[in-house]
CSV table of C-alpha atoms in Angstrom, one decimal:
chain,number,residue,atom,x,y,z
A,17,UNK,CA,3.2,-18.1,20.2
A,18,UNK,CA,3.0,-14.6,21.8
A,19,UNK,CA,-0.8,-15.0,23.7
A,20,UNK,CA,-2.1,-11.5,23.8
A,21,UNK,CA,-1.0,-10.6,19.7
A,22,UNK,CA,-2.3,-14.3,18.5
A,23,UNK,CA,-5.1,-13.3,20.4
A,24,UNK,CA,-5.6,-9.9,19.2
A,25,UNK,CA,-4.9,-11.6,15.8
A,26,UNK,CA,-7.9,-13.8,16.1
A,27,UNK,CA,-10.0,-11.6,16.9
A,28,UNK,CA,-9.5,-9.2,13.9
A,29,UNK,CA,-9.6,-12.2,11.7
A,30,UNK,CA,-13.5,-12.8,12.4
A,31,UNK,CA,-14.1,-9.7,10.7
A,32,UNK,CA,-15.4,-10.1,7.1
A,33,UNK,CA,-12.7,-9.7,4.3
A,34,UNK,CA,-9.7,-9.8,7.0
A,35,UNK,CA,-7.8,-13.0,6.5
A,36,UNK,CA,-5.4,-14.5,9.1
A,37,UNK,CA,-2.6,-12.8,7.3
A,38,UNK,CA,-4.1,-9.2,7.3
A,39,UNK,CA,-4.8,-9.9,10.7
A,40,UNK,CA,-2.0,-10.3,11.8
A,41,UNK,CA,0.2,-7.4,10.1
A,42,UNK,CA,-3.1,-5.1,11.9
A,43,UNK,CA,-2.0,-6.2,14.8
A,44,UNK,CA,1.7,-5.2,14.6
A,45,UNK,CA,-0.1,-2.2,12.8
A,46,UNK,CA,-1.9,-1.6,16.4
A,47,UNK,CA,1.1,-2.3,18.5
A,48,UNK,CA,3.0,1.0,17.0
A,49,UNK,CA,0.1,2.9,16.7
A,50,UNK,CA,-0.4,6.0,19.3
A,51,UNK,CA,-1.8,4.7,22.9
A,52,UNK,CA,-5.0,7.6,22.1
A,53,UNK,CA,-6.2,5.9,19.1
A,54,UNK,CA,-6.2,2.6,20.5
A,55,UNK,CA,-8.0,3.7,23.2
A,56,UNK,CA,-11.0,5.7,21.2
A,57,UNK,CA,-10.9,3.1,18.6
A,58,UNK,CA,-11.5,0.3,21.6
A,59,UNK,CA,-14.4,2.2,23.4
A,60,UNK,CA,-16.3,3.2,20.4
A,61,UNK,CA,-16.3,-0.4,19.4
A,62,UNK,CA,-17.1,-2.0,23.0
A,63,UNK,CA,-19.8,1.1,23.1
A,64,UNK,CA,-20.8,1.0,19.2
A,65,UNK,CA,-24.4,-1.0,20.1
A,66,UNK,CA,-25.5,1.2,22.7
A,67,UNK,CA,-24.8,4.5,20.4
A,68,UNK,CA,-26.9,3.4,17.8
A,69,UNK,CA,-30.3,2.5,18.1
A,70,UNK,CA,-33.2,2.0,14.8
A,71,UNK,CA,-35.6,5.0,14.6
A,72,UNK,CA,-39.1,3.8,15.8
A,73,UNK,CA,-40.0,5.7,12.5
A,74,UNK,CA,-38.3,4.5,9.7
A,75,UNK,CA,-35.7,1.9,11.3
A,76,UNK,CA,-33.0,3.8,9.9
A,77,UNK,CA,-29.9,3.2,12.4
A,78,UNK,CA,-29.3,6.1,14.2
A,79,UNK,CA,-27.6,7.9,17.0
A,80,UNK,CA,-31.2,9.2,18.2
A,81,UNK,CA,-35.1,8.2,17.8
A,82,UNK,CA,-36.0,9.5,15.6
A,83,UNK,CA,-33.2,9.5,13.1
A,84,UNK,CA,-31.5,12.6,11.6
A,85,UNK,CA,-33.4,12.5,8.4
A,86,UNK,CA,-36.6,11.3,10.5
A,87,UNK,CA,-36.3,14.8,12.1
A,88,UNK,CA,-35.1,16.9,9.3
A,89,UNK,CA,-37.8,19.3,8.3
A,90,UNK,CA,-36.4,20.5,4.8
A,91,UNK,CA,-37.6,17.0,3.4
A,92,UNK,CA,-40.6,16.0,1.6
A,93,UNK,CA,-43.0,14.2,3.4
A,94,UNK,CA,-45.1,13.1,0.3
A,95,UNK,CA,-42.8,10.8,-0.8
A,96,UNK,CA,-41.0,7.5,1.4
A,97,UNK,CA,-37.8,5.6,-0.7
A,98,UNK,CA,-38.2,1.8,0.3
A,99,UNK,CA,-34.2,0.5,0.6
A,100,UNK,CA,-33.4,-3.3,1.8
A,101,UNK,CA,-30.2,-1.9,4.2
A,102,UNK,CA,-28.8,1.4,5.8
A,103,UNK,CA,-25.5,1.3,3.6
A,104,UNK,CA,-28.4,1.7,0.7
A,105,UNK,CA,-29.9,4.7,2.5
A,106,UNK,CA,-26.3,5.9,3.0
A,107,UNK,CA,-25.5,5.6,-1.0
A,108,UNK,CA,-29.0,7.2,-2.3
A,109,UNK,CA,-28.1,10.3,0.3
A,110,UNK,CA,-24.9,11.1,-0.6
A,111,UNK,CA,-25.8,10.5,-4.6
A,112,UNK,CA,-28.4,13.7,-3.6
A,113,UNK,CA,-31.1,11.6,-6.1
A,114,UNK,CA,-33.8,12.2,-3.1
A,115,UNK,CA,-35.2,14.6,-0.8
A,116,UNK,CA,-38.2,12.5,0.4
A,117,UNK,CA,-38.3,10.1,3.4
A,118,UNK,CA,-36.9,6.9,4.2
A,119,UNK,CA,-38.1,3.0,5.2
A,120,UNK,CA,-35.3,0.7,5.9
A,121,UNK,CA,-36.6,-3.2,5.7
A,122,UNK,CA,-33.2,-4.5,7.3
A,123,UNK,CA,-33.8,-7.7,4.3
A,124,UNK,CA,-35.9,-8.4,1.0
A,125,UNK,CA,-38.5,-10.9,0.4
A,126,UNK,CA,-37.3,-14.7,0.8
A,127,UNK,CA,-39.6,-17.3,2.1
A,128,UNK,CA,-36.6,-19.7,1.2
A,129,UNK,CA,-35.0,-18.1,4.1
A,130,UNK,CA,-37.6,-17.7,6.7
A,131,UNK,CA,-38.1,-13.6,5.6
A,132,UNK,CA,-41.7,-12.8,5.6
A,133,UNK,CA,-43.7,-9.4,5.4
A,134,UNK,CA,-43.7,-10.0,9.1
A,135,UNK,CA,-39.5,-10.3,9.6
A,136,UNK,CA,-39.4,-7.0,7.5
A,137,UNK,CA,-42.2,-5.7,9.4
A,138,UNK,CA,-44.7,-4.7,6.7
A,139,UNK,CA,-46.9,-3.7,8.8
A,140,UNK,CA,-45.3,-0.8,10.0
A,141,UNK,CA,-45.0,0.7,6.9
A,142,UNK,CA,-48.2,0.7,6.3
A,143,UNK,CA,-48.9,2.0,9.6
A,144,UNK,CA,-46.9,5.1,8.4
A,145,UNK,CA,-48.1,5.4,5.4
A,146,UNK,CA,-51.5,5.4,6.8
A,147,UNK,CA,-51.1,8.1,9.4
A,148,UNK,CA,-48.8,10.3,7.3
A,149,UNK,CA,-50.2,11.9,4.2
A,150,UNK,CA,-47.4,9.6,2.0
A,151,UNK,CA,-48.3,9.6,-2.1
A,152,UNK,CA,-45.6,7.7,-3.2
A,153,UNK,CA,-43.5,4.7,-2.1
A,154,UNK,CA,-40.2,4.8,-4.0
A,155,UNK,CA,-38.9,0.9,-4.0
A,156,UNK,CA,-35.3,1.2,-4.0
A,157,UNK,CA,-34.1,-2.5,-3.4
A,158,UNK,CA,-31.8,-3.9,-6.0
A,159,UNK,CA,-32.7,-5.3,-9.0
A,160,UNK,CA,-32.6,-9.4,-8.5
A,161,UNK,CA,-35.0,-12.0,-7.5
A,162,UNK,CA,-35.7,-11.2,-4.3
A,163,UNK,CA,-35.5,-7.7,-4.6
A,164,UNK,CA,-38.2,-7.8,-7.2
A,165,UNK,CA,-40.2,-10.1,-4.9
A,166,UNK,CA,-39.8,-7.4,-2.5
A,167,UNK,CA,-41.0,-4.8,-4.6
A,168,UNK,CA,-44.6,-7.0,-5.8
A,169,UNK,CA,-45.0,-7.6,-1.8
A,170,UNK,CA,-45.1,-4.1,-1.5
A,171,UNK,CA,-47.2,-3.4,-4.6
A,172,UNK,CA,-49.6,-6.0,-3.2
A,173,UNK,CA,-49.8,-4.5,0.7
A,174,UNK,CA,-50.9,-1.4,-0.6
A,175,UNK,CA,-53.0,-2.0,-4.1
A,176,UNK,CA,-56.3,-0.1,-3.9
A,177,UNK,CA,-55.0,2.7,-1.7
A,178,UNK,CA,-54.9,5.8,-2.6
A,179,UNK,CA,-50.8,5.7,-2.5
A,180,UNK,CA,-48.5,5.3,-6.3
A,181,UNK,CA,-46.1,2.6,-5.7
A,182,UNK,CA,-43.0,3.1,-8.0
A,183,UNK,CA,-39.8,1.3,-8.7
A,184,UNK,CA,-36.4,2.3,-9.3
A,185,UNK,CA,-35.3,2.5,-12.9
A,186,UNK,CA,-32.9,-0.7,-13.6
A,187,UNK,CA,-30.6,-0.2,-17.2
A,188,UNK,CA,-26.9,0.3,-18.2
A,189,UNK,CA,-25.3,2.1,-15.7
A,190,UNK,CA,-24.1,5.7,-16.4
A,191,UNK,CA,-21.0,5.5,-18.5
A,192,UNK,CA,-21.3,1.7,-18.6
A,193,UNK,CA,-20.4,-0.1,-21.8
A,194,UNK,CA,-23.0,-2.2,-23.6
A,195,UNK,CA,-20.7,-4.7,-25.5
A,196,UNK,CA,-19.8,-5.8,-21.6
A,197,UNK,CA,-23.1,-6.0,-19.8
A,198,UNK,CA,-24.4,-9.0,-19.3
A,199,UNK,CA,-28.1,-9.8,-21.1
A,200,UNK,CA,-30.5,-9.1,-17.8
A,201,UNK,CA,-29.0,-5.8,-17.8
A,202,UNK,CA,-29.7,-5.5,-21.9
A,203,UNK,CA,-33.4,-6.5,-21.3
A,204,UNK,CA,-33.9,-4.3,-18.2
A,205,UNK,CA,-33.0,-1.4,-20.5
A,206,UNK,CA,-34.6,-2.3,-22.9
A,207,UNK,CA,-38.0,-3.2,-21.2
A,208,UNK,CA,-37.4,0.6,-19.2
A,209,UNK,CA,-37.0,2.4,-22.4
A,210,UNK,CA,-38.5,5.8,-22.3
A,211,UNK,CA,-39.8,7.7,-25.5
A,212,UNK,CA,-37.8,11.1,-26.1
B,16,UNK,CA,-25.2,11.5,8.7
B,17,UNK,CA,-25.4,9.1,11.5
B,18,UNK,CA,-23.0,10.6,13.6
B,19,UNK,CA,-21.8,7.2,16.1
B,20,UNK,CA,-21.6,5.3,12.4
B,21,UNK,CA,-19.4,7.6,10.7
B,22,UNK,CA,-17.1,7.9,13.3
B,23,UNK,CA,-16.4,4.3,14.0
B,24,UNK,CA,-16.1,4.0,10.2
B,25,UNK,CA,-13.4,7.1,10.3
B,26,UNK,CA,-11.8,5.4,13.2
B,27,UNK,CA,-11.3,2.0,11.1
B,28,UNK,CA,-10.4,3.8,7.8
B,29,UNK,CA,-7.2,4.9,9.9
B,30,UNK,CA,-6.0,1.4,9.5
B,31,UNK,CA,-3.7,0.6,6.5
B,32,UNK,CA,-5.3,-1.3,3.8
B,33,UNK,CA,-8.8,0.2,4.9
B,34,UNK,CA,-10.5,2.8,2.9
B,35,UNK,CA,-13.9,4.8,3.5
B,36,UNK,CA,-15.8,1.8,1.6
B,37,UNK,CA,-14.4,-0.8,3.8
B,38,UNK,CA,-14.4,1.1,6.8
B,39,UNK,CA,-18.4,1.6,6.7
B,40,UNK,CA,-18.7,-2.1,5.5
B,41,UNK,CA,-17.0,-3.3,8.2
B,42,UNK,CA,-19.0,-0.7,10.8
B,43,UNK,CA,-22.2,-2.0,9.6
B,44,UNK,CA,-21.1,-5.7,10.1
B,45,UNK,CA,-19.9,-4.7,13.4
B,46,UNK,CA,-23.5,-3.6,14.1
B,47,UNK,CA,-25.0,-7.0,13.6
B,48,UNK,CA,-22.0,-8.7,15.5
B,49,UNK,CA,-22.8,-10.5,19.1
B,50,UNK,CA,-22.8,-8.1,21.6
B,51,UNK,CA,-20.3,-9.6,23.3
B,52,UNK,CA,-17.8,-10.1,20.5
B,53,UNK,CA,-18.0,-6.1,20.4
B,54,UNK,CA,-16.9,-5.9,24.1
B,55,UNK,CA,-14.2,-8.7,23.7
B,56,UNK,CA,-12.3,-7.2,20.8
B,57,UNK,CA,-13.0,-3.1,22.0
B,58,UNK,CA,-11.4,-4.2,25.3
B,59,UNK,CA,-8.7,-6.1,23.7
B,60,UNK,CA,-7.6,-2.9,21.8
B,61,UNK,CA,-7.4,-0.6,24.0
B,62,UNK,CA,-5.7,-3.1,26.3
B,63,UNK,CA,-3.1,-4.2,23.9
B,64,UNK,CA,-0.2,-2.0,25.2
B,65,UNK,CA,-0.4,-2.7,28.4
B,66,UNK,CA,-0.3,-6.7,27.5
B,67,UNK,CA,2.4,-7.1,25.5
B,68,UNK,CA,5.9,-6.0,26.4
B,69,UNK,CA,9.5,-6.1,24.9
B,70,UNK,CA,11.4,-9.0,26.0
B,71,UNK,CA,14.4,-7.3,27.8
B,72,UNK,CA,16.4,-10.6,26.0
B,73,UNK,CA,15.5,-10.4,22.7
B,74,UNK,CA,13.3,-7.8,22.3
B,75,UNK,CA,10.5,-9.9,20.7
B,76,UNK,CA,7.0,-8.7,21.6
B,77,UNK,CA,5.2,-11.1,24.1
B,78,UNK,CA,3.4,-10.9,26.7
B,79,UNK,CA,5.2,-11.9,29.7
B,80,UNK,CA,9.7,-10.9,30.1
B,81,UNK,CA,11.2,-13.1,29.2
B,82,UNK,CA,9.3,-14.0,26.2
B,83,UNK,CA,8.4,-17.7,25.4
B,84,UNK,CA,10.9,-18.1,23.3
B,85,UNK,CA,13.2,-16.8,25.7
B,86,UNK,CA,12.1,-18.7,28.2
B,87,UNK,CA,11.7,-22.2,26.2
B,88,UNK,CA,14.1,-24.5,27.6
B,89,UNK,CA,14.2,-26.8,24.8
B,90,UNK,CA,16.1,-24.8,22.5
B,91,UNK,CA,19.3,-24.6,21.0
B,92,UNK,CA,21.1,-21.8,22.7
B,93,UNK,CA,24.2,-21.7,20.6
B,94,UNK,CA,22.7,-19.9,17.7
B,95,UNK,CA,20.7,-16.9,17.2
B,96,UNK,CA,19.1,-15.7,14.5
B,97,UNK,CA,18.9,-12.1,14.0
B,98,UNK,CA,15.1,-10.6,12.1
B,99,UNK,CA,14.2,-7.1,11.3
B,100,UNK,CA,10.5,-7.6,13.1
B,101,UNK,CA,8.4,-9.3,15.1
B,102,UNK,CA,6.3,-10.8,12.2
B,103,UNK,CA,9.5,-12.2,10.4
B,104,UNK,CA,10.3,-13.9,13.6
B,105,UNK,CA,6.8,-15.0,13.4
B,106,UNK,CA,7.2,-16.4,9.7
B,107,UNK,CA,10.3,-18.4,10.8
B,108,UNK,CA,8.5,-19.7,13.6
B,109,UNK,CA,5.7,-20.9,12.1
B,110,UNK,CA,7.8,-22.8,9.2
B,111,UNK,CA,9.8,-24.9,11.7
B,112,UNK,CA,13.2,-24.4,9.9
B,113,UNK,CA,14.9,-22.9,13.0
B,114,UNK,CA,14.7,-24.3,16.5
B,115,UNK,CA,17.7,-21.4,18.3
B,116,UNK,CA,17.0,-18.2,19.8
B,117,UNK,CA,15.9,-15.0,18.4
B,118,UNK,CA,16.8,-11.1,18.4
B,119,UNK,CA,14.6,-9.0,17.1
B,120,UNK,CA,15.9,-5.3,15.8
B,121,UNK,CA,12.9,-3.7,15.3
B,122,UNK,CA,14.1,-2.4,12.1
B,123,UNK,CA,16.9,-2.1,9.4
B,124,UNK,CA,20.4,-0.1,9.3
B,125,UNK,CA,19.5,2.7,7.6
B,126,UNK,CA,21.5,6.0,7.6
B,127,UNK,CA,19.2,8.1,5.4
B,128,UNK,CA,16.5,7.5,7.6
B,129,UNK,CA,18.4,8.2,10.9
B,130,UNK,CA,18.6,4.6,11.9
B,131,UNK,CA,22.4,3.3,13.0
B,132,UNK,CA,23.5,0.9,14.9
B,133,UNK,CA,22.2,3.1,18.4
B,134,UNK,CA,18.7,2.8,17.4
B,135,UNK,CA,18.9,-1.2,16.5
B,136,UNK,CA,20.6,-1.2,19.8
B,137,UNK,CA,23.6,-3.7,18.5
B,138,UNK,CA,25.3,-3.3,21.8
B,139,UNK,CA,22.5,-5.0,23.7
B,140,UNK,CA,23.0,-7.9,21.1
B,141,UNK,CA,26.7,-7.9,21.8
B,142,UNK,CA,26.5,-7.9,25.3
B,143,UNK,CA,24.1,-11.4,25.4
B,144,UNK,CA,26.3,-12.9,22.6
B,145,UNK,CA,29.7,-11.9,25.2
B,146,UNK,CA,27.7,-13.4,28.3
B,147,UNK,CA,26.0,-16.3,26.6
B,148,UNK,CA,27.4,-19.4,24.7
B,149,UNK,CA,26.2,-18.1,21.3
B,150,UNK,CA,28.4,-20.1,18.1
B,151,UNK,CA,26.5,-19.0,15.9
B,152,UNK,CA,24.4,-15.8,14.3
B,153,UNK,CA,22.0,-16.0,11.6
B,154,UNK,CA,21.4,-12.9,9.7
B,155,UNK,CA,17.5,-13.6,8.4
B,156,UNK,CA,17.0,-9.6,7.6
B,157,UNK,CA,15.4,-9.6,4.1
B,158,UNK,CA,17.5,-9.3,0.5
B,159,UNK,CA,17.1,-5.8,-0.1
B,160,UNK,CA,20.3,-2.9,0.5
B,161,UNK,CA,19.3,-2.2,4.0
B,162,UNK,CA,19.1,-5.8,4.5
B,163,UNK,CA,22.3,-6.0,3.4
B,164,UNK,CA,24.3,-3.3,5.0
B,165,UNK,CA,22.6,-4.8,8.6
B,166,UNK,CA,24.1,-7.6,7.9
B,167,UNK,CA,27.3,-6.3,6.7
B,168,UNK,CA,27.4,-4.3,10.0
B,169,UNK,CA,26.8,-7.1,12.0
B,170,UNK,CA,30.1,-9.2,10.6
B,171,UNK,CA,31.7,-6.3,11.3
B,172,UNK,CA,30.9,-5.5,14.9
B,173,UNK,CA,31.6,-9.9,15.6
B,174,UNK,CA,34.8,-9.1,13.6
B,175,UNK,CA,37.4,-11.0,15.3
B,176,UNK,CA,35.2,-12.6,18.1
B,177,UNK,CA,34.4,-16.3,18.4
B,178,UNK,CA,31.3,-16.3,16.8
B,179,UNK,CA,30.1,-17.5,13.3
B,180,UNK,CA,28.1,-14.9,11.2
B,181,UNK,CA,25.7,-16.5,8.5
B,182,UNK,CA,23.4,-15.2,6.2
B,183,UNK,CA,20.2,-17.2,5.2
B,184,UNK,CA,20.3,-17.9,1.3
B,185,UNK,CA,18.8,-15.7,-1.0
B,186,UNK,CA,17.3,-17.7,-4.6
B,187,UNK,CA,14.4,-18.6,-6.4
B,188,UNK,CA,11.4,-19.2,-4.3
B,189,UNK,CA,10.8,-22.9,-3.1
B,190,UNK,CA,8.2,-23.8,-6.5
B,191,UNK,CA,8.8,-20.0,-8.0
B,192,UNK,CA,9.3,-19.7,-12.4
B,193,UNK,CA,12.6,-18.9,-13.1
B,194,UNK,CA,10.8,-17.3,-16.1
B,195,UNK,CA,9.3,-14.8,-14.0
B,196,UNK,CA,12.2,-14.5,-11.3
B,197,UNK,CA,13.6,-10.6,-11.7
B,198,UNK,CA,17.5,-10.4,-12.6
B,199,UNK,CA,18.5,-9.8,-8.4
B,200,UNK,CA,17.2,-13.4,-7.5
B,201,UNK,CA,18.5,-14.8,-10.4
B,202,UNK,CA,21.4,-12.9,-9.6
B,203,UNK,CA,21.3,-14.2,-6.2
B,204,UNK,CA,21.0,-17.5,-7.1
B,205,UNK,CA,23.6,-17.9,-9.6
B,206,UNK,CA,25.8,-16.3,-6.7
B,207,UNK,CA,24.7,-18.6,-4.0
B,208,UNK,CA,24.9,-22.1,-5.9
B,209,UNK,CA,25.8,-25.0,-4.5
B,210,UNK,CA,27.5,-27.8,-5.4
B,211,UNK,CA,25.5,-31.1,-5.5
């Protein structure tokens, strides 16, 4: 078979969700495509590493240390949102639910798998919180075992100081239909209820 | 937003069957890939072009001229099958049911869309047929009008010559309900039935 498309295939096909197949009819895709994109799309991959580095603040990936939103001013400083990954970040920004800071753990809480408070680096969020004038950790990590193992750790590292730990409110999701959720979800919102 | 991030996710969402979701997925997992898968497949992109040609034969896409089809001595050079595309030649390949030679015309007759007989460049497949040994030609374009009407202009510019022209049957899929077959294949196969 034809070396440098099989090749090319191959490649493609490591990515995740890309089968042999789709793989393959990229390929052709690329081999019409304009000579320019090929080019940009080729550098900015070979060069993607070395344009993005984590912020020494919040470990938020970035295209400078600190991180855009490290370096914002407009944003309040009282308050840090705790997410397991940076597509999380990226989904509670553009949802414009908060204006407070960020502290990406890169992982959640499983001693199964070798994650410790040290492989999420713990200590460096306390480290900020101790230095900045923080009020309240926001724990933004999903709502499953290790997420809530996550969110105790954190609870734990940080009971007796003078800083509120909260948690994000787990339920039905907006326009969501109860006959279809399944019974964790039913007990999360009912456990969460709020009096109105 | 993370400015590097975006636009290697912007870049990828260019691709078909890639949306914004996908795109940013796939950016983030490119993140966390080895660095040197990153330079392998940015290199192999933006070199792609320059290492894979036309084969001035039969205009499959390889990477050296001749092709390695072309250039395969142990195949039967008295028939060639005619595809609409590289991958289709690909598809045939890879299922072993033909061992001749190939042509590829890089698309379909189609007058509406300003593609004749000049822009499959039929002359350049009459002038290896003339030169070469060729019995037969099998038409493998797909069942469809354009399909079709190539291969109806192919019998007629052979019209008269020494050359068999052959279309590939068109039925129910190998395993396929005839429950669910439309009315064309059944059409198709009622038409092409053999006796037994």
């Amino acid at each position: 078979m034809t070396n440098a498309i099989f090749q090319m295939a191959e490649l493609l096909a490591r990515l995740p969700g890309i089968g042999q197949r789709t793989a393959l009819r990229l390929t052709f895709h690329l081999l019409k495509a304009p000579e320019e994109y090929l080019q940009k799309l080729g550098e900015e991959i070979a060069t993607l590493r070395e344009r993005v580095c984590p912020c020494s603040e919040c470990r938020n990936l970035s295209q400078g240390d600190p991180c855009e939103i490290c370096s914002d001013d407009g944003r309040d400083d009282s308050v840090i949102c705790i997410v397991e990954s940076v597509p999380d970040l990226w989904a509670i920004e553009n949802s414009g639910a908060f204006r407070g800071r960020y502290h990406v753990l890169h992982g959640m809480l499983s001693p199964l798998d070798g994650i410790g408070p040290g492989e999420l680096k713990i200590d460096l969020l306390a480290a900020r919180v101790a230095k900045s004038g923080t009020r309240e950790l926001v724990v933004a990590t999903r709502s499953s075992v290790e997420g809530e193992a996550t969110a105790m750790l954190i609870r734990h590292v940080f009971e007796g100081r003078d800083v509120k730990i909260s948690r994000i409110a787990s339920g039905i999701p907006h326009g969501g239909e109860l006959e279809y959720s399944d019974k964790m979800t039913l007990g999360r919102a009912f456990e969460g209820r709020r009096e109105i």
